[in-house]
Amino acid sequence: MSGLVGALVVLLSDIVMRAVLGADAALSVPTGVATSIVGALVLITLARRSQGSAGAASATTRSRPDRPVGWIITGLVLAVAAAVVLALLAGYTAC
């Protein structure tokens, strides 16, 4: 099942990239760049969802987290942005 979902994510990210940039321009962007952007959005969504349901039964015994979730999400977003920039720079070839 996870293999099918992974293939679907790659296919959908490629379709969205072609719809946004056009067919010719989308060919110059590696599929991994589009997939990493979609994957980052999914990761952030899952992180935010798990924050709200992180143990409703033990809500009285939970203490304040050491690292606020906002800083973690900000770090993840910055890391993904850096990865996208590096991927675009590594994929650039002057003809």
Tab-separated table of N, CA and C in Angstrom:
chain	number	residue	atom	x	y	z
A	1	MET	N	0.821	-1.188	0.000
A	1	MET	CA	0.000	0.000	0.000
A	1	MET	C	0.874	1.264	0.000
A	2	SER	N	1.940	1.272	0.800
A	2	SER	CA	2.780	2.464	0.861
A	2	SER	C	3.502	2.711	-0.469
A	3	GLY	N	3.814	1.643	-1.185
A	3	GLY	CA	4.434	1.801	-2.496
A	3	GLY	C	3.508	2.487	-3.482
A	4	LEU	N	2.244	2.132	-3.426
A	4	LEU	CA	1.258	2.775	-4.303
A	4	LEU	C	1.070	4.245	-3.933
A	5	VAL	N	1.049	4.530	-2.649
A	5	VAL	CA	0.903	5.918	-2.214
A	5	VAL	C	2.126	6.728	-2.636
A	6	GLY	N	3.306	6.144	-2.499
A	6	GLY	CA	4.524	6.840	-2.926
A	6	GLY	C	4.525	7.126	-4.424
A	7	ALA	N	4.121	6.151	-5.211
A	7	ALA	CA	4.037	6.355	-6.658
A	7	ALA	C	2.999	7.418	-6.996
A	8	LEU	N	1.908	7.417	-6.266
A	8	LEU	CA	0.863	8.415	-6.482
A	8	LEU	C	1.360	9.817	-6.135
A	9	VAL	N	2.128	9.948	-5.072
A	9	VAL	CA	2.680	11.260	-4.683
A	9	VAL	C	3.632	11.777	-5.763
A	10	VAL	N	4.486	10.911	-6.272
A	10	VAL	CA	5.420	11.331	-7.325
A	10	VAL	C	4.659	11.733	-8.578
A	11	LEU	N	3.667	10.954	-8.954
A	11	LEU	CA	2.887	11.247	-10.147
A	11	LEU	C	2.107	12.544	-10.000
A	12	LEU	N	1.466	12.728	-8.854
A	12	LEU	CA	0.692	13.947	-8.644
A	12	LEU	C	1.576	15.183	-8.555
A	13	SER	N	2.732	15.058	-7.946
A	13	SER	CA	3.625	16.220	-7.878
A	13	SER	C	4.135	16.595	-9.269
A	14	ASP	N	4.369	15.607	-10.109
A	14	ASP	CA	4.785	15.883	-11.476
A	14	ASP	C	3.647	16.549	-12.263
A	15	ILE	N	2.429	16.093	-12.058
A	15	ILE	CA	1.274	16.685	-12.745
A	15	ILE	C	1.070	18.131	-12.303
A	16	VAL	N	1.184	18.372	-10.998
A	16	VAL	CA	1.018	19.738	-10.497
A	16	VAL	C	2.121	20.637	-11.034
A	17	MET	N	3.353	20.122	-11.087
A	17	MET	CA	4.459	20.922	-11.610
A	17	MET	C	4.229	21.264	-13.079
A	18	ARG	N	3.726	20.329	-13.847
A	18	ARG	CA	3.440	20.612	-15.258
A	18	ARG	C	2.304	21.604	-15.406
A	19	ALA	N	1.321	21.539	-14.513
A	19	ALA	CA	0.194	22.470	-14.584
A	19	ALA	C	0.627	23.882	-14.205
A	20	VAL	N	1.533	23.993	-13.238
A	20	VAL	CA	1.965	25.310	-12.776
A	20	VAL	C	2.964	25.937	-13.737
A	21	LEU	N	3.970	25.180	-14.144
A	21	LEU	CA	5.050	25.728	-14.966
A	21	LEU	C	4.860	25.552	-16.465
A	22	GLY	N	3.987	24.669	-16.859
A	22	GLY	CA	3.876	24.329	-18.267
A	22	GLY	C	4.702	23.091	-18.561
A	23	ALA	N	4.358	22.406	-19.628
A	23	ALA	CA	4.987	21.113	-19.926
A	23	ALA	C	6.481	21.255	-20.222
A	24	ASP	N	6.857	22.265	-21.006
A	24	ASP	CA	8.267	22.405	-21.384
A	24	ASP	C	9.144	22.830	-20.218
A	25	ALA	N	8.666	23.775	-19.417
A	25	ALA	CA	9.463	24.241	-18.280
A	25	ALA	C	9.542	23.187	-17.184
A	26	ALA	N	8.501	22.381	-17.049
A	26	ALA	CA	8.496	21.354	-15.999
A	26	ALA	C	9.514	20.254	-16.284
A	27	LEU	N	9.879	20.073	-17.529
A	27	LEU	CA	10.884	19.057	-17.862
A	27	LEU	C	12.258	19.422	-17.322
A	28	SER	N	12.522	20.712	-17.141
A	28	SER	CA	13.838	21.128	-16.658
A	28	SER	C	13.963	21.014	-15.141
A	29	VAL	N	12.836	20.865	-14.440
A	29	VAL	CA	12.860	20.738	-12.985
A	29	VAL	C	12.854	19.255	-12.631
A	30	PRO	N	13.809	18.786	-11.843
A	30	PRO	CA	13.823	17.371	-11.458
A	30	PRO	C	12.583	16.997	-10.647
A	31	THR	N	12.120	15.783	-10.844
A	31	THR	CA	10.928	15.316	-10.135
A	31	THR	C	11.146	15.314	-8.633
A	32	GLY	N	12.361	15.110	-8.188
A	32	GLY	CA	12.655	15.095	-6.763
A	32	GLY	C	12.389	16.428	-6.081
A	33	VAL	N	12.550	17.522	-6.809
A	33	VAL	CA	12.279	18.839	-6.229
A	33	VAL	C	10.797	18.976	-5.929
A	34	ALA	N	9.964	18.643	-6.910
A	34	ALA	CA	8.512	18.732	-6.705
A	34	ALA	C	8.062	17.759	-5.630
A	35	THR	N	8.626	16.564	-5.618
A	35	THR	CA	8.246	15.564	-4.623
A	35	THR	C	8.659	16.000	-3.228
A	36	SER	N	9.825	16.633	-3.090
A	36	SER	CA	10.250	17.084	-1.763
A	36	SER	C	9.369	18.211	-1.248
A	37	ILE	N	8.897	19.070	-2.119
A	37	ILE	CA	7.990	20.136	-1.696
A	37	ILE	C	6.676	19.539	-1.200
A	38	VAL	N	6.120	18.601	-1.973
A	38	VAL	CA	4.871	17.949	-1.555
A	38	VAL	C	5.105	17.163	-0.267
A	39	GLY	N	6.227	16.463	-0.171
A	39	GLY	CA	6.522	15.693	1.033
A	39	GLY	C	6.687	16.571	2.258
A	40	ALA	N	7.274	17.759	2.077
A	40	ALA	CA	7.415	18.691	3.199
A	40	ALA	C	6.058	19.165	3.691
A	41	LEU	N	5.164	19.441	2.760
A	41	LEU	CA	3.814	19.851	3.156
A	41	LEU	C	3.100	18.739	3.908
A	42	VAL	N	3.253	17.507	3.436
A	42	VAL	CA	2.633	16.369	4.131
A	42	VAL	C	3.244	16.193	5.511
A	43	LEU	N	4.561	16.338	5.617
A	43	LEU	CA	5.236	16.191	6.908
A	43	LEU	C	4.780	17.254	7.904
A	44	ILE	N	4.653	18.486	7.446
A	44	ILE	CA	4.186	19.559	8.323
A	44	ILE	C	2.751	19.304	8.760
A	45	THR	N	1.913	18.840	7.840
A	45	THR	CA	0.529	18.534	8.189
A	45	THR	C	0.459	17.418	9.222
A	46	LEU	N	1.248	16.380	9.043
A	46	LEU	CA	1.252	15.283	10.011
A	46	LEU	C	1.789	15.727	11.362
A	47	ALA	N	2.796	16.588	11.366
A	47	ALA	CA	3.351	17.084	12.627
A	47	ALA	C	2.332	17.923	13.382
A	48	ARG	N	1.610	18.742	12.666
A	48	ARG	CA	0.595	19.571	13.327
A	48	ARG	C	-0.560	18.725	13.837
A	49	ARG	N	-0.933	17.694	13.085
A	49	ARG	CA	-2.017	16.813	13.514
A	49	ARG	C	-1.624	16.005	14.736
A	50	SER	N	-0.413	15.518	14.767
A	50	SER	CA	0.022	14.707	15.899
A	50	SER	C	0.231	15.551	17.145
A	51	GLN	N	0.457	16.829	16.987
A	51	GLN	CA	0.616	17.718	18.139
A	51	GLN	C	-0.682	17.794	18.932
A	52	GLY	N	-1.824	17.849	18.254
A	52	GLY	CA	-3.101	17.961	18.935
A	52	GLY	C	-3.544	16.670	19.597
A	53	SER	N	-3.091	15.531	19.099
A	53	SER	CA	-3.532	14.250	19.647
A	53	SER	C	-2.395	13.498	20.320
A	54	ALA	N	-1.469	14.191	20.897
A	54	ALA	CA	-0.275	13.565	21.457
A	54	ALA	C	-0.493	13.030	22.861
A	55	GLY	N	-1.559	12.345	23.061
A	55	GLY	CA	-1.787	11.724	24.349
A	55	GLY	C	-2.874	12.412	25.150
A	56	ALA	N	-4.074	12.321	24.675
A	56	ALA	CA	-5.184	12.971	25.359
A	56	ALA	C	-5.419	12.346	26.733
A	57	ALA	N	-5.087	11.070	26.885
A	57	ALA	CA	-5.314	10.399	28.164
A	57	ALA	C	-4.345	10.896	29.234
A	58	SER	N	-3.143	11.292	28.814
A	58	SER	CA	-2.155	11.723	29.791
A	58	SER	C	-2.002	13.241	29.801
A	59	ALA	N	-3.072	13.963	29.547
A	59	ALA	CA	-2.996	15.421	29.480
A	59	ALA	C	-2.686	16.031	30.833
A	60	THR	N	-3.076	15.384	31.909
A	60	THR	CA	-2.827	15.962	33.232
A	60	THR	C	-1.386	15.762	33.671
A	61	THR	N	-0.709	14.748	33.146
A	61	THR	CA	0.661	14.477	33.564
A	61	THR	C	1.692	15.091	32.629
A	62	ARG	N	1.246	15.652	31.526
A	62	ARG	CA	2.202	16.228	30.573
A	62	ARG	C	2.772	17.529	31.099
A	63	SER	N	4.043	17.720	30.872
A	63	SER	CA	4.668	18.987	31.215
A	63	SER	C	4.889	19.785	29.929
A	64	ARG	N	5.344	20.972	30.080
A	64	ARG	CA	5.601	21.809	28.930
A	64	ARG	C	6.743	21.213	28.114
A	65	PRO	N	6.590	21.130	26.779
A	65	PRO	CA	7.667	20.537	25.971
A	65	PRO	C	8.924	21.388	26.022
A	66	ASP	N	10.067	20.716	25.915
A	66	ASP	CA	11.352	21.412	25.944
A	66	ASP	C	11.526	22.312	24.729
A	67	ARG	N	11.083	21.824	23.584
A	67	ARG	CA	11.209	22.581	22.342
A	67	ARG	C	9.820	22.868	21.806
A	68	PRO	N	9.471	24.118	21.644
A	68	PRO	CA	8.154	24.437	21.099
A	68	PRO	C	8.011	23.903	19.672
A	69	VAL	N	6.827	23.464	19.370
A	69	VAL	CA	6.578	22.865	18.060
A	69	VAL	C	6.757	23.887	16.950
A	70	GLY	N	6.459	25.133	17.221
A	70	GLY	CA	6.629	26.180	16.206
A	70	GLY	C	8.060	26.296	15.718
A	71	TRP	N	9.018	26.176	16.631
A	71	TRP	CA	10.427	26.244	16.238
A	71	TRP	C	10.829	25.031	15.415
A	72	ILE	N	10.275	23.883	15.753
A	72	ILE	CA	10.595	22.663	15.006
A	72	ILE	C	10.045	22.758	13.590
A	73	ILE	N	8.812	23.228	13.464
A	73	ILE	CA	8.211	23.360	12.134
A	73	ILE	C	8.965	24.413	11.325
A	74	THR	N	9.355	25.511	11.972
A	74	THR	CA	10.133	26.534	11.271
A	74	THR	C	11.466	25.973	10.788
A	75	GLY	N	12.102	25.181	11.623
A	75	GLY	CA	13.356	24.547	11.213
A	75	GLY	C	13.178	23.595	10.048
A	76	LEU	N	12.093	22.831	10.077
A	76	LEU	CA	11.814	21.914	8.969
A	76	LEU	C	11.553	22.673	7.672
A	77	VAL	N	10.797	23.757	7.759
A	77	VAL	CA	10.511	24.551	6.562
A	77	VAL	C	11.796	25.144	6.001
A	78	LEU	N	12.656	25.665	6.866
A	78	LEU	CA	13.927	26.216	6.395
A	78	LEU	C	14.831	25.140	5.794
A	79	ALA	N	14.825	23.955	6.391
A	79	ALA	CA	15.637	22.861	5.852
A	79	ALA	C	15.140	22.432	4.477
A	80	VAL	N	13.837	22.367	4.310
A	80	VAL	CA	13.280	21.993	3.006
A	80	VAL	C	13.571	23.074	1.978
A	81	ALA	N	13.442	24.340	2.368
A	81	ALA	CA	13.750	25.428	1.440
A	81	ALA	C	15.216	25.380	1.017
A	82	ALA	N	16.103	25.100	1.947
A	82	ALA	CA	17.521	24.986	1.607
A	82	ALA	C	17.768	23.797	0.685
A	83	ALA	N	17.070	22.699	0.928
A	83	ALA	CA	17.225	21.522	0.070
A	83	ALA	C	16.729	21.807	-1.341
A	84	VAL	N	15.648	22.555	-1.459
A	84	VAL	CA	15.128	22.900	-2.787
A	84	VAL	C	16.114	23.790	-3.524
A	85	VAL	N	16.659	24.780	-2.834
A	85	VAL	CA	17.630	25.677	-3.477
A	85	VAL	C	18.868	24.898	-3.902
A	86	LEU	N	19.370	24.034	-3.033
A	86	LEU	CA	20.539	23.235	-3.403
A	86	LEU	C	20.249	22.283	-4.548
A	87	ALA	N	19.046	21.712	-4.561
A	87	ALA	CA	18.679	20.814	-5.659
A	87	ALA	C	18.591	21.569	-6.978
A	88	LEU	N	18.053	22.770	-6.932
A	88	LEU	CA	17.971	23.568	-8.157
A	88	LEU	C	19.359	23.993	-8.627
A	89	LEU	N	20.217	24.357	-7.690
A	89	LEU	CA	21.576	24.741	-8.074
A	89	LEU	C	22.372	23.547	-8.590
A	90	ALA	N	22.190	22.396	-8.003
A	90	ALA	CA	22.923	21.208	-8.458
A	90	ALA	C	22.423	20.738	-9.815
A	91	GLY	N	21.153	20.985	-10.110
A	91	GLY	CA	20.588	20.541	-11.381
A	91	GLY	C	20.831	21.511	-12.514
A	92	TYR	N	21.380	22.687	-12.226
A	92	TYR	CA	21.591	23.702	-13.253
A	92	TYR	C	22.821	23.359	-14.092
A	93	THR	N	22.652	23.363	-15.386
A	93	THR	CA	23.780	23.157	-16.298
A	93	THR	C	23.750	24.246	-17.366
A	94	ALA	N	24.851	24.897	-17.574
A	94	ALA	CA	24.956	25.928	-18.607
A	94	ALA	C	25.327	25.272	-19.928
A	95	CYS	N	24.568	25.563	-20.934
A	95	CYS	CA	24.839	24.973	-22.257
A	95	CYS	C	25.635	25.904	-23.117
